[in-house]
Short mmCIF file of C-alpha atoms in Angstrom, two decimals:
data_model
loop_
_atom_site.label_atom_id
_atom_site.label_comp_id
_atom_site.label_asym_id
_atom_site.label_seq_id
_atom_site.Cartn_x
_atom_site.Cartn_y
_atom_site.Cartn_z
CA MET A 1 -16.34 49.04 133.07
CA LEU A 2 -16.26 50.06 136.61
CA ARG A 3 -19.33 50.75 138.99
CA ILE A 4 -19.47 52.00 142.20
CA GLU A 5 -23.20 51.64 144.20
CA GLY A 6 -23.76 52.94 147.89
CA MET A 7 -19.85 52.42 148.63
CA HIS A 8 -19.21 53.66 152.10
CA VAL A 9 -15.70 53.98 153.90
CA ARG A 10 -15.01 53.69 157.53
CA TYR A 11 -11.79 54.33 159.76
CA GLY A 12 -13.44 53.88 163.36
CA THR A 13 -15.75 56.77 164.01
CA THR A 14 -14.52 58.34 160.81
CA HIS A 15 -17.32 58.32 158.22
CA ALA A 16 -14.74 59.06 155.13
CA VAL A 17 -17.13 57.75 152.18
CA ARG A 18 -21.03 58.38 152.41
CA GLY A 19 -22.68 56.43 149.91
CA ILE A 20 -21.49 57.41 146.64
CA ASP A 21 -22.66 55.99 142.91
CA LEU A 22 -20.13 56.57 140.50
CA SER A 23 -19.33 54.47 136.97
CA VAL A 24 -16.03 54.90 134.42
CA ALA A 25 -17.09 53.80 131.07
CA GLU A 26 -14.83 51.78 128.53
CA GLY A 27 -12.44 54.35 126.76
CA GLU A 28 -13.88 56.97 129.39
CA ALA A 29 -11.57 59.62 131.49
CA VAL A 30 -13.05 60.79 134.77
CA ALA A 31 -11.93 63.36 137.16
CA LEU A 32 -12.03 62.81 140.81
CA LEU A 33 -12.35 66.41 141.96
CA GLY A 34 -12.78 68.03 145.94
CA PRO A 35 -10.65 69.19 148.75
CA ASN A 36 -8.32 67.67 150.94
CA GLY A 37 -10.42 65.20 153.50
CA ALA A 38 -13.46 65.25 150.34
CA GLY A 39 -12.76 61.18 150.47
CA LYS A 40 -11.74 60.64 147.32
CA THR A 41 -8.36 59.16 148.06
CA SER A 42 -10.63 56.74 150.46
CA THR A 43 -12.77 56.11 147.54
CA LEU A 44 -9.47 54.84 145.43
CA ARG A 45 -8.15 52.63 148.14
CA ALA A 46 -11.89 50.91 148.50
CA ILE A 47 -11.78 50.23 144.76
CA SER A 48 -8.40 48.45 144.79
CA ARG A 49 -9.35 46.64 148.17
CA LEU A 50 -6.67 48.56 150.22
CA ALA A 51 -9.23 50.14 151.99
CA ALA A 52 -12.14 48.08 153.66
CA CYS A 53 -15.68 49.27 152.37
CA THR A 54 -19.88 48.48 151.81
CA GLY A 55 -21.94 48.40 149.26
CA SER A 56 -20.82 46.88 145.68
CA VAL A 57 -18.16 47.48 142.97
CA LEU A 58 -18.19 45.89 140.06
CA PHE A 59 -15.26 45.74 137.85
CA GLU A 60 -16.36 44.75 133.96
CA GLY A 61 -18.80 42.99 135.66
CA ARG A 62 -17.16 41.39 138.18
CA ASP A 63 -18.06 41.74 142.36
CA LEU A 64 -14.82 42.51 143.98
CA ALA A 65 -15.92 41.88 147.67
CA LYS A 66 -14.03 39.23 148.08
CA VAL A 67 -11.17 39.97 145.72
CA ALA A 68 -7.44 40.06 146.92
CA PRO A 69 -5.83 43.69 146.59
CA GLU A 70 -3.18 41.70 144.28
CA ASP A 71 -5.59 39.68 142.23
CA VAL A 72 -7.81 43.27 141.47
CA ALA A 73 -4.46 44.24 140.16
CA ARG A 74 -4.13 41.18 137.96
CA LEU A 75 -7.66 41.72 136.42
CA GLY A 76 -5.82 45.19 135.32
CA LEU A 77 -7.23 47.56 137.72
CA ILE A 78 -3.72 49.56 138.25
CA GLN A 79 -3.72 52.21 140.76
CA VAL A 80 -0.74 55.01 141.08
CA PRO A 81 -0.89 56.09 144.66
CA GLU A 82 -0.43 59.54 145.78
CA GLY A 83 3.62 59.99 146.69
CA ARG A 84 5.09 57.87 143.83
CA HIS A 85 6.49 55.03 146.15
CA VAL A 86 9.57 54.62 143.79
CA PHE A 87 11.52 51.49 144.89
CA PRO A 88 14.75 54.11 146.01
CA ASP A 89 17.48 51.44 145.77
CA LEU A 90 16.06 50.17 142.18
CA THR A 91 17.20 52.33 138.80
CA VAL A 92 14.22 53.89 136.89
CA HIS A 93 14.03 50.67 134.42
CA GLU A 94 14.30 48.48 137.08
CA ASN A 95 11.26 50.09 138.61
CA LEU A 96 9.23 50.14 135.08
CA GLN A 97 10.31 46.53 135.08
CA ILE A 98 8.46 45.37 138.19
CA GLY A 99 5.48 47.15 136.95
CA THR A 100 5.07 43.75 134.44
CA THR A 101 4.36 41.99 137.60
CA PRO A 102 0.54 41.57 137.61
CA ARG A 103 0.32 42.57 133.38
CA ARG A 104 -1.09 38.40 134.01
CA GLY A 105 -0.42 38.01 129.63
CA ARG A 106 -2.49 40.40 128.75
CA ALA A 107 -1.29 41.86 125.23
CA GLU A 108 -2.78 45.14 125.03
CA GLY A 109 -1.08 48.04 126.88
CA PHE A 110 2.46 49.85 127.34
CA GLY A 111 5.81 48.40 126.48
CA PHE A 112 8.67 49.97 127.66
CA ASP A 113 9.66 51.69 125.04
CA ASP A 114 6.01 53.59 124.68
CA VAL A 115 6.76 54.72 128.41
CA TYR A 116 9.97 56.56 127.60
CA ASP A 117 8.59 57.71 124.41
CA LEU A 118 5.65 59.26 127.03
CA PHE A 119 8.23 60.17 129.06
CA PRO A 120 11.50 61.41 127.40
CA ALA A 121 12.98 63.35 130.55
CA LEU A 122 13.41 59.28 131.40
CA VAL A 123 15.73 58.13 128.61
CA PRO A 124 18.84 59.22 130.15
CA LEU A 125 17.46 58.32 133.75
CA ARG A 126 17.44 54.87 132.95
CA ASP A 127 19.89 53.96 135.30
CA ARG A 128 19.77 56.37 137.92
CA LEU A 129 18.64 54.87 141.13
CA GLY A 130 15.15 56.37 142.52
CA PHE A 131 16.29 57.63 145.56
CA ALA A 132 18.55 60.00 143.51
CA LEU A 133 15.27 61.39 141.23
CA SER A 134 13.35 64.78 141.45
CA GLY A 135 9.47 64.73 142.95
CA GLY A 136 8.70 64.71 139.03
CA GLU A 137 11.00 62.22 137.83
CA GLN A 138 9.59 59.90 140.34
CA GLN A 139 6.08 60.21 139.59
CA MET A 140 6.60 60.21 135.28
CA VAL A 141 8.42 56.66 137.05
CA ALA A 142 5.20 55.87 139.10
CA ILE A 143 2.97 56.08 135.82
CA GLY A 144 5.37 54.92 133.63
CA ARG A 145 5.20 51.57 136.17
CA ALA A 146 1.70 51.03 135.84
CA LEU A 147 1.26 51.45 132.14
CA VAL A 148 3.58 48.70 131.98
CA ALA A 149 1.00 46.56 133.62
CA ALA A 150 -1.23 46.76 131.27
CA PRO A 151 -3.98 48.16 132.75
CA ARG A 152 -7.80 47.83 131.69
CA LEU A 153 -8.35 51.15 133.96
CA LEU A 154 -6.09 53.47 135.70
CA LEU A 155 -7.08 55.21 138.86
CA ILE A 156 -4.02 57.99 139.51
CA ASP A 157 -4.22 60.06 142.65
CA GLU A 158 -3.32 63.45 142.83
CA PRO A 159 -1.08 63.03 139.44
CA SER A 160 0.33 67.09 139.65
CA LEU A 161 0.63 67.33 143.58
CA GLY A 162 3.97 69.12 144.25
CA LEU A 163 5.28 69.60 140.73
CA ALA A 164 6.59 72.63 138.81
CA PRO A 165 4.34 73.89 136.46
CA VAL A 166 6.54 72.83 133.72
CA VAL A 167 6.37 68.65 135.09
CA ALA A 168 2.68 69.28 135.73
CA GLU A 169 2.24 70.18 131.97
CA ALA A 170 4.18 66.94 131.00
CA VAL A 171 2.56 64.72 132.72
CA ALA A 172 -0.89 66.20 131.45
CA GLN A 173 0.48 65.84 128.05
CA ALA A 174 1.28 61.99 128.89
CA LEU A 175 -2.11 61.51 130.42
CA VAL A 176 -3.57 62.65 127.06
CA ALA A 177 -1.91 60.22 125.15
CA VAL A 178 -2.75 57.61 127.58
CA ARG A 179 -6.53 58.25 127.57
CA ALA A 180 -6.46 57.59 123.81
CA ARG A 181 -6.29 53.85 125.03
CA THR A 182 -6.87 53.33 128.27
CA ALA A 183 -10.05 53.92 130.60
CA LEU A 184 -8.57 56.75 133.46
CA LEU A 185 -10.03 57.58 137.00
CA VAL A 186 -8.07 61.13 138.62
CA ILE A 187 -8.39 62.48 141.61
CA GLU A 188 -7.12 65.93 141.06
CA GLN A 189 -6.98 69.45 142.77
CA ASN A 190 -5.61 71.50 139.64
CA VAL A 191 -9.23 72.21 137.53
CA HIS A 192 -7.56 72.82 134.48
CA LEU A 193 -5.38 69.69 134.54
CA ALA A 194 -7.90 67.43 135.17
CA VAL A 195 -10.65 69.07 132.38
CA ARG A 196 -7.61 68.74 129.93
CA VAL A 197 -7.67 64.80 130.68
CA CYS A 198 -10.64 64.37 131.54
CA GLN A 199 -13.89 64.05 129.60
CA ARG A 200 -16.37 63.68 133.11
CA ALA A 201 -15.85 64.84 136.38
CA ALA A 202 -17.43 64.24 139.90
CA VAL A 203 -16.85 66.58 142.86
CA MET A 204 -16.65 65.53 146.39
CA SER A 205 -17.31 66.92 149.42
CA GLY A 206 -17.84 65.48 152.91
CA GLY A 207 -17.91 62.34 151.58
CA ARG A 208 -19.99 62.98 148.88
CA ILE A 209 -20.38 63.20 145.55
CA VAL A 210 -22.40 66.56 145.00
CA LEU A 211 -21.48 66.96 141.73
CA GLU A 212 -21.54 65.48 138.16
CA ALA A 213 -20.69 67.38 134.75
CA PRO A 214 -19.26 67.00 131.48
CA ALA A 215 -15.30 68.08 132.60
CA GLY A 216 -15.82 71.37 130.40
CA LYS A 217 -19.12 72.48 132.13
CA LEU A 218 -16.85 72.90 135.84
CA HIS A 219 -14.78 76.16 134.07
CA ASP A 220 -17.81 77.70 136.52
CA ARG A 221 -15.74 78.32 139.33
CA ASP A 222 -19.20 79.62 141.66
CA GLU A 223 -20.58 76.48 140.61
CA LEU A 224 -17.53 74.43 141.73
CA LEU A 225 -16.68 76.36 144.60
CA ALA A 226 -20.55 76.05 145.70
CA SER A 227 -20.25 72.31 145.33
CA TYR A 228 -17.22 72.29 147.51
CA LEU A 229 -19.13 73.73 150.24
CA GLY A 230 -21.84 71.35 149.98
CA GLN A 231 -24.09 74.05 148.75
CA THR A 232 -25.35 72.69 145.39
CA LYS A 233 -28.19 70.61 144.42
CA THR A 234 -26.70 69.73 141.00
CA GLY A 235 -25.91 65.93 140.36
CA THR A 236 -26.42 63.14 142.96
CA GLY A 237 -26.78 66.30 145.50
CA VAL A 238 -26.22 66.40 149.30
#
């Protein structure tokens, strides 16, 4: 479904992503792990064409090099950015309605009722304005807004960041349910959440992928820590 080969992302003199290869198969959930500054968000932004990159990005066989970000979304490659970006002056339900814009007639995917089933905490908040929502409620709205766009592949940046444990658990449970219907690429620093949601993980450090493994094997914390430090030769290596 998604194949990245030799991706580089630079911001001036900063070389954020250094020649990575990464793939996501149809129906697969992949976690992209690593410390702050590892290049994870730059990778997602480059996939969505929100950041310039070199190398190739293929989505369902189509080269995205000259595709505008809005057209990438219309193809079904939908991103939930870090920071949620809920429209503050729109209600919960109006925020969800905005998400249908790139759906482009795709019948598959999630409807509004599906989102409220995944996040029952939003049901009594349908008419509440975005600025009055808690961080966890905003995250639920942001994910729900992406789901009603009928994603073929959903990119999610730090879904549990800054959330109370009980809210992070609700988000994790929802993503497990989403995984059964939609391919996922998830950036996450919470390893326990990542291995629950995803079947496979890639660990980034210093702009490179330094470890790839089935998610369950990342319970080996020593190996994970070594990969953060760039000391492992497993997977793609550095």
